[in-house]
mmCIF file of C-alpha atoms in Angstrom:
data_model
loop_
_atom_site.group_PDB
_atom_site.id
_atom_site.type_symbol
_atom_site.label_atom_id
_atom_site.label_comp_id
_atom_site.label_asym_id
_atom_site.label_seq_id
_atom_site.Cartn_x
_atom_site.Cartn_y
_atom_site.Cartn_z
ATOM 1 C CA MET W 12 129.043 182.708 77.798
ATOM 2 C CA ASN W 13 131.677 183.538 75.251
ATOM 3 C CA GLY W 14 135.152 181.796 75.492
ATOM 4 C CA ARG W 15 137.357 179.431 73.809
ATOM 5 C CA TRP W 16 137.205 175.786 73.854
ATOM 6 C CA THR W 17 139.809 173.201 72.839
ATOM 7 C CA GLN W 18 138.284 169.781 73.496
ATOM 8 C CA PHE W 19 134.398 169.049 72.976
ATOM 9 C CA VAL W 20 132.921 165.559 73.729
ATOM 10 C CA ALA W 21 129.293 164.674 72.964
ATOM 11 C CA LEU W 22 127.423 161.991 74.918
ATOM 12 C CA GLY W 23 123.989 160.564 74.449
ATOM 13 C CA ASP W 24 121.682 158.649 71.989
ATOM 14 C CA SER W 25 120.538 158.920 68.415
ATOM 15 C CA LEU W 26 119.654 162.604 68.656
ATOM 16 C CA THR W 27 123.452 163.398 69.213
ATOM 17 C CA GLU W 28 124.704 160.728 67.112
ATOM 18 C CA GLY W 29 122.875 162.368 64.245
ATOM 19 C CA ILE W 30 120.137 159.891 63.175
ATOM 20 C CA GLY W 31 117.795 161.675 60.551
ATOM 21 C CA ASP W 32 120.562 163.955 59.186
ATOM 22 C CA TYR W 33 123.226 162.321 56.893
ATOM 23 C CA ASP W 34 126.222 163.385 54.930
ATOM 24 C CA ALA W 35 126.848 162.503 51.312
ATOM 25 C CA HIS W 36 128.062 159.130 52.307
ATOM 26 C CA GLY W 37 125.066 158.155 54.165
ATOM 27 C CA ARG W 38 126.664 158.624 57.646
ATOM 28 C CA PRO W 39 124.833 160.339 60.491
ATOM 29 C CA ARG W 40 125.974 163.946 60.873
ATOM 30 C CA GLY W 41 123.374 165.767 63.375
ATOM 31 C CA TRP W 42 123.384 168.957 65.625
ATOM 32 C CA ALA W 43 126.681 168.018 67.480
ATOM 33 C CA ASP W 44 128.699 167.791 64.235
ATOM 34 C CA ARG W 45 126.995 171.063 63.032
ATOM 35 C CA PHE W 46 127.806 172.736 66.301
ATOM 36 C CA ALA W 47 131.374 171.550 66.427
ATOM 37 C CA GLU W 48 132.116 172.516 63.045
ATOM 38 C CA GLU W 49 130.632 176.019 63.559
ATOM 39 C CA ILE W 50 132.705 176.462 66.858
ATOM 40 C CA ALA W 51 135.858 175.248 65.090
ATOM 41 C CA ARG W 52 135.126 177.633 62.371
ATOM 42 C CA ARG W 53 134.782 180.612 64.643
ATOM 43 C CA GLN W 54 137.893 179.930 66.693
ATOM 44 C CA SER W 55 140.172 178.301 64.060
ATOM 45 C CA GLY W 56 140.178 174.722 65.499
ATOM 46 C CA LEU W 57 138.363 172.287 67.838
ATOM 47 C CA HIS W 58 139.099 168.632 68.921
ATOM 48 C CA TYR W 59 135.843 166.997 68.739
ATOM 49 C CA ALA W 60 134.698 163.494 69.846
ATOM 50 C CA ASN W 61 131.252 161.931 69.662
ATOM 51 C CA LEU W 62 130.346 158.827 71.923
ATOM 52 C CA ALA W 63 126.726 158.928 71.277
ATOM 53 C CA VAL W 64 125.159 155.814 69.981
ATOM 54 C CA ARG W 65 121.470 155.422 68.968
ATOM 55 C CA GLY W 66 119.010 153.458 71.120
ATOM 56 C CA ARG W 67 121.108 153.899 74.305
ATOM 57 C CA LEU W 68 119.442 154.442 77.827
ATOM 58 C CA THR W 69 120.647 156.896 80.403
ATOM 59 C CA ALA W 70 122.028 153.926 82.180
ATOM 60 C CA ASP W 71 123.903 152.771 79.112
ATOM 61 C CA VAL W 72 125.476 156.176 78.740
ATOM 62 C CA VAL W 73 126.593 156.032 82.464
ATOM 63 C CA LEU W 74 128.234 152.543 81.920
ATOM 64 C CA THR W 75 129.735 152.984 78.365
ATOM 65 C CA GLN W 76 130.139 156.729 77.769
ATOM 66 C CA LEU W 77 130.861 158.503 80.981
ATOM 67 C CA ARG W 78 134.404 156.983 81.806
ATOM 68 C CA PRO W 79 135.771 157.387 78.140
ATOM 69 C CA ALA W 80 134.363 160.914 78.245
ATOM 70 C CA ILE W 81 136.118 161.849 81.307
ATOM 71 C CA ALA W 82 139.398 160.316 80.129
ATOM 72 C CA LEU W 83 139.207 162.741 77.034
ATOM 73 C CA GLU W 84 139.570 165.725 79.518
ATOM 74 C CA PRO W 85 137.106 167.889 77.564
ATOM 75 C CA ASP W 86 136.497 171.400 78.549
ATOM 76 C CA LEU W 87 133.026 171.454 76.871
ATOM 77 C CA ALA W 88 130.704 168.483 76.845
ATOM 78 C CA SER W 89 127.158 167.818 75.857
ATOM 79 C CA ILE W 90 124.859 165.428 77.636
ATOM 80 C CA VAL W 91 121.593 164.836 75.914
ATOM 81 C CA VAL W 92 119.661 161.667 76.763
ATOM 82 C CA GLY W 93 116.616 160.097 78.187
ATOM 83 C CA MET W 94 114.112 159.630 75.255
ATOM 84 C CA ASN W 95 114.738 155.919 74.970
ATOM 85 C CA ASP W 96 113.897 155.499 78.693
ATOM 86 C CA LEU W 97 110.720 157.444 78.359
ATOM 87 C CA ILE W 98 109.285 155.695 75.380
ATOM 88 C CA ARG W 99 109.506 152.313 77.208
ATOM 89 C CA PRO W 100 106.046 150.959 78.448
ATOM 90 C CA ALA W 101 107.373 150.906 81.945
ATOM 91 C CA VAL W 102 109.924 153.201 83.224
ATOM 92 C CA ASN W 103 111.488 154.037 86.722
ATOM 93 C CA LEU W 104 111.516 157.843 86.142
ATOM 94 C CA THR W 105 113.171 158.412 89.570
ATOM 95 C CA ARG W 106 116.001 156.198 88.590
ATOM 96 C CA VAL W 107 116.324 157.676 85.334
ATOM 97 C CA CYS W 108 116.466 161.264 86.837
ATOM 98 C CA GLU W 109 119.163 160.101 89.347
ATOM 99 C CA LEU W 110 121.407 158.745 86.642
ATOM 100 C CA PHE W 111 120.982 161.921 84.545
ATOM 101 C CA ASP W 112 121.994 164.045 87.583
ATOM 102 C CA HIS W 113 125.042 161.638 88.074
ATOM 103 C CA LEU W 114 126.175 162.317 84.516
ATOM 104 C CA VAL W 115 125.775 165.959 84.785
ATOM 105 C CA ALA W 116 127.444 166.223 88.027
ATOM 106 C CA THR W 117 130.325 163.978 87.212
ATOM 107 C CA VAL W 118 131.145 165.814 84.031
ATOM 108 C CA ALA W 119 130.692 169.343 85.386
ATOM 109 C CA GLY W 120 132.914 168.267 88.313
ATOM 110 C CA THR W 121 135.896 168.119 86.113
ATOM 111 C CA GLY W 122 135.485 171.850 85.336
ATOM 112 C CA ALA W 123 134.085 171.347 81.848
ATOM 113 C CA VAL W 124 131.270 173.458 80.554
ATOM 114 C CA VAL W 125 128.213 171.093 80.220
ATOM 115 C CA LEU W 126 125.511 171.370 77.642
ATOM 116 C CA THR W 127 122.117 169.660 78.315
ATOM 117 C CA ALA W 128 118.663 169.925 76.812
ATOM 118 C CA THR W 129 115.123 169.263 77.436
ATOM 119 C CA LEU W 130 113.613 166.788 75.001
ATOM 120 C CA PRO W 131 111.055 167.738 72.221
ATOM 121 C CA ASN W 132 107.821 165.838 72.149
ATOM 122 C CA PRO W 133 107.602 163.467 69.123
ATOM 123 C CA GLY W 134 104.062 162.693 70.171
ATOM 124 C CA SER W 135 103.118 165.892 68.342
ATOM 125 C CA VAL W 136 103.880 164.367 65.066
ATOM 126 C CA VAL W 137 103.746 160.576 65.769
ATOM 127 C CA PRO W 138 100.089 159.039 65.497
ATOM 128 C CA LEU W 139 99.449 157.708 68.927
ATOM 129 C CA PRO W 140 96.257 156.766 70.860
ATOM 130 C CA GLY W 141 95.052 159.582 73.171
ATOM 131 C CA LEU W 142 95.585 157.798 76.421
ATOM 132 C CA VAL W 143 99.297 156.988 75.349
ATOM 133 C CA ARG W 144 99.937 160.465 74.135
ATOM 134 C CA ARG W 145 98.732 161.951 77.445
ATOM 135 C CA ARG W 146 100.676 159.533 79.413
ATOM 136 C CA PHE W 147 103.912 160.012 77.528
ATOM 137 C CA GLY W 148 103.365 163.701 77.497
ATOM 138 C CA ARG W 149 103.311 163.793 81.326
ATOM 139 C CA ARG W 150 106.279 161.675 81.755
ATOM 140 C CA LEU W 151 108.181 163.815 79.266
ATOM 141 C CA GLU W 152 107.133 167.006 81.217
ATOM 142 C CA LEU W 153 108.462 165.478 84.600
ATOM 143 C CA PHE W 154 111.713 164.606 82.939
ATOM 144 C CA ASN W 155 112.307 167.927 81.200
ATOM 145 C CA GLU W 156 111.596 169.777 84.456
ATOM 146 C CA HIS W 157 114.203 167.592 86.158
ATOM 147 C CA VAL W 158 116.684 168.450 83.294
ATOM 148 C CA ARG W 159 116.136 172.223 83.928
ATOM 149 C CA GLN W 160 116.652 171.908 87.800
ATOM 150 C CA THR W 161 119.642 169.641 87.528
ATOM 151 C CA SER W 162 121.230 171.949 84.822
ATOM 152 C CA ALA W 163 120.728 174.910 87.131
ATOM 153 C CA ARG W 164 122.012 173.105 90.065
ATOM 154 C CA HIS W 165 125.310 172.150 88.344
ATOM 155 C CA GLY W 166 125.711 175.255 86.250
ATOM 156 C CA ALA W 167 125.230 173.557 83.028
ATOM 157 C CA VAL W 168 123.987 175.400 79.935
ATOM 158 C CA CYS W 169 120.425 174.007 79.108
ATOM 159 C CA ALA W 170 118.829 174.393 75.762
ATOM 160 C CA ASP W 171 115.124 174.160 76.122
ATOM 161 C CA LEU W 172 114.260 172.227 72.960
ATOM 162 C CA ALA W 173 110.908 171.217 74.401
ATOM 163 C CA ASP W 174 109.894 175.045 74.292
ATOM 164 C CA ARG W 175 111.574 176.444 71.328
ATOM 165 C CA ALA W 176 113.376 174.079 68.625
ATOM 166 C CA VAL W 177 111.843 171.382 66.510
ATOM 167 C CA ARG W 178 108.165 172.526 67.109
ATOM 168 C CA ASP W 179 106.572 171.270 64.067
ATOM 169 C CA ILE W 180 106.685 168.570 61.494
ATOM 170 C CA ALA W 181 109.303 170.526 59.317
ATOM 171 C CA GLY W 182 111.796 169.895 61.898
ATOM 172 C CA TRP W 183 111.374 166.084 61.943
ATOM 173 C CA SER W 184 112.761 163.371 59.481
ATOM 174 C CA GLU W 185 110.438 161.233 57.644
ATOM 175 C CA ASP W 186 110.432 158.597 60.417
ATOM 176 C CA ARG W 187 108.927 161.237 62.835
ATOM 177 C CA LEU W 188 111.080 159.837 65.437
ATOM 178 C CA HIS W 189 114.338 161.946 64.866
ATOM 179 C CA PRO W 190 114.930 165.603 63.698
ATOM 180 C CA GLY W 191 115.910 165.860 59.914
ATOM 181 C CA PRO W 192 118.570 168.129 58.903
ATOM 182 C CA TYR W 193 116.452 171.180 59.307
ATOM 183 C CA GLY W 194 115.741 170.116 62.845
ATOM 184 C CA HIS W 195 119.309 169.228 63.592
ATOM 185 C CA GLN W 196 120.460 172.732 62.627
ATOM 186 C CA LEU W 197 117.734 174.255 64.704
ATOM 187 C CA VAL W 198 119.142 172.331 67.803
ATOM 188 C CA ALA W 199 122.777 173.359 66.805
ATOM 189 C CA ASP W 200 121.755 177.001 66.721
ATOM 190 C CA GLU W 201 119.931 176.741 70.030
ATOM 191 C CA PHE W 202 123.322 175.680 71.719
ATOM 192 C CA LEU W 203 125.423 178.018 69.683
ATOM 193 C CA GLU W 204 123.087 181.107 70.804
ATOM 194 C CA LEU W 205 123.311 180.027 74.422
ATOM 195 C CA LEU W 206 127.022 179.517 74.384
ATOM 196 C CA THR W 207 128.231 182.324 72.254
ATOM 197 C CA GLY W 208 125.108 184.674 71.887
ATOM 198 C CA VAL W 209 125.287 184.127 68.037
ATOM 199 C CA ARG W 210 123.582 181.465 65.914
ATOM 200 C CA SER W 211 125.317 179.948 62.997
ATOM 201 C CA GLY W 212 123.645 181.913 60.102
ATOM 202 C CA ALA W 213 123.410 178.470 58.320
ATOM 203 C CA VAL W 214 120.421 178.658 55.946
ATOM 204 C CA LEU W 215 118.567 175.371 55.160
ATOM 205 C CA GLU W 216 115.305 175.238 53.208
ATOM 206 C CA ARG W 217 112.492 174.617 55.380
ATOM 207 C CA PRO W 218 110.851 171.266 54.353
ATOM 208 C CA PRO W 219 107.406 172.025 52.680
ATOM 209 C CA PHE W 220 104.180 170.937 54.430
ATOM 210 C CA ASP W 221 102.390 168.497 52.241
ATOM 211 C CA VAL W 222 99.908 165.670 52.250
ATOM 212 C CA ALA W 223 102.462 163.257 53.634
ATOM 213 C CA THR W 224 102.583 165.205 56.936
ATOM 214 C CA GLU W 225 98.961 164.989 57.539
ATOM 215 C CA ASP W 226 97.518 162.796 60.385
ATOM 216 C CA GLY W 227 94.804 161.140 58.275
ATOM 217 C CA VAL W 228 94.184 157.332 58.775
ATOM 218 C CA ARG W 229 96.002 156.562 55.625
ATOM 219 C CA GLU W 230 99.028 158.504 56.512
ATOM 220 C CA GLN W 231 99.039 156.825 60.040
ATOM 221 C CA VAL W 232 99.059 153.380 58.410
ATOM 222 C CA ARG W 233 101.832 154.342 56.047
ATOM 223 C CA TRP W 234 103.956 155.756 58.806
ATOM 224 C CA PHE W 235 103.292 152.588 60.985
ATOM 225 C CA LEU W 236 104.357 150.131 58.159
ATOM 226 C CA ARG W 237 107.358 152.249 57.131
ATOM 227 C CA SER W 238 108.821 153.280 60.508
ATOM 228 C CA GLY W 239 106.680 152.815 63.614
ATOM 229 C CA GLY W 240 106.210 148.921 63.181
ATOM 230 C CA PRO W 241 109.772 148.092 62.535
ATOM 231 C CA TRP W 242 110.870 150.185 65.485
ATOM 232 C CA LEU W 243 108.275 148.449 67.662
ATOM 233 C CA TRP W 244 109.335 145.014 66.459
ATOM 234 C CA ARG W 245 112.922 145.585 67.169
ATOM 235 C CA ARG W 246 112.032 146.276 70.738
ATOM 236 C CA LEU W 247 109.605 143.540 71.182
ATOM 237 C CA ARG W 248 112.483 141.184 69.996
ATOM 238 C CA GLY W 249 114.896 142.824 72.534
ATOM 239 C CA ARG W 250 116.895 144.170 69.601
ATOM 240 C CA PRO W 251 116.752 147.920 69.803
ATOM 241 C CA GLU W 252 118.262 150.108 67.218
ATOM 242 C CA GLY W 253 121.906 150.433 67.544
ATOM 243 C CA LEU W 254 122.559 147.076 69.299
ATOM 244 C CA LEU W 255 125.790 146.526 67.181
ATOM 245 C CA VAL W 256 126.746 150.140 66.698
ATOM 246 C CA THR W 257 129.639 151.790 68.248
ATOM 247 C CA ALA W 258 130.606 155.497 68.720
ATOM 248 C CA LYS W 259 131.279 157.230 65.423
ATOM 249 C CA LEU W 260 134.031 159.255 66.908
ATOM 250 C CA PRO W 261 135.537 157.753 69.926
ATOM 251 C CA ALA W 262 138.721 159.624 69.880
ATOM 252 C CA TYR W 263 139.395 163.442 69.044
ATOM 253 C CA GLN W 264 139.190 164.722 65.436
ATOM 254 C CA LEU W 265 140.575 168.070 64.814
ATOM 255 C CA LEU W 266 138.199 170.312 63.105
ATOM 256 C CA GLY W 267 139.063 173.723 61.450
#
């Protein structure tokens, strides 16, 4: 699907905000920035806005990002969301799927090319009890299949991240909840290849496998104290990550 795009808007949660991949000033970069920068380089310019905010549910994206995105009149938009719904102990999966369909249908209805993605399974690198791992895995499979079907129905370009990108520990950041720079570049390249037929050619050193990635009891405890526990505590207190965070690029920035 080769073409030229003038205005790209990214909607979603922490994955699209760029958590796990930071620039020299400690600000989230992520796959969407990497993707937009490469598109801008190839065609000598692109207006780019990023409305994604960490911790947002699919309903939040509908309520707080959909109208601003439409107002920006993009000809290219990405909608990657759902993980924060799926990791909740209880979720109305039917409703989440309906909301995702509404997002894609609404943005595609403007004539914009829409990018979507299935979600990779952090359960492969996060130490979880077997029952929890299986229950979450099944929930994720059902949602990902809905993403594929919805994308096909509305003509969206779907990157199957569940199948191809961020497959092992090297793709994830230290918190095991978000991709690291290497993983974010893999995601950007998946979209670039689908949209243009050519990956970026960016070369990032693959993070080495070491003892810190092993799933022994000591490392599970270390991960829980460092990342899993604080993440769970914020949710139990009703203060999910990103409660006071706003979109990093609510208006267009000209790249290239």
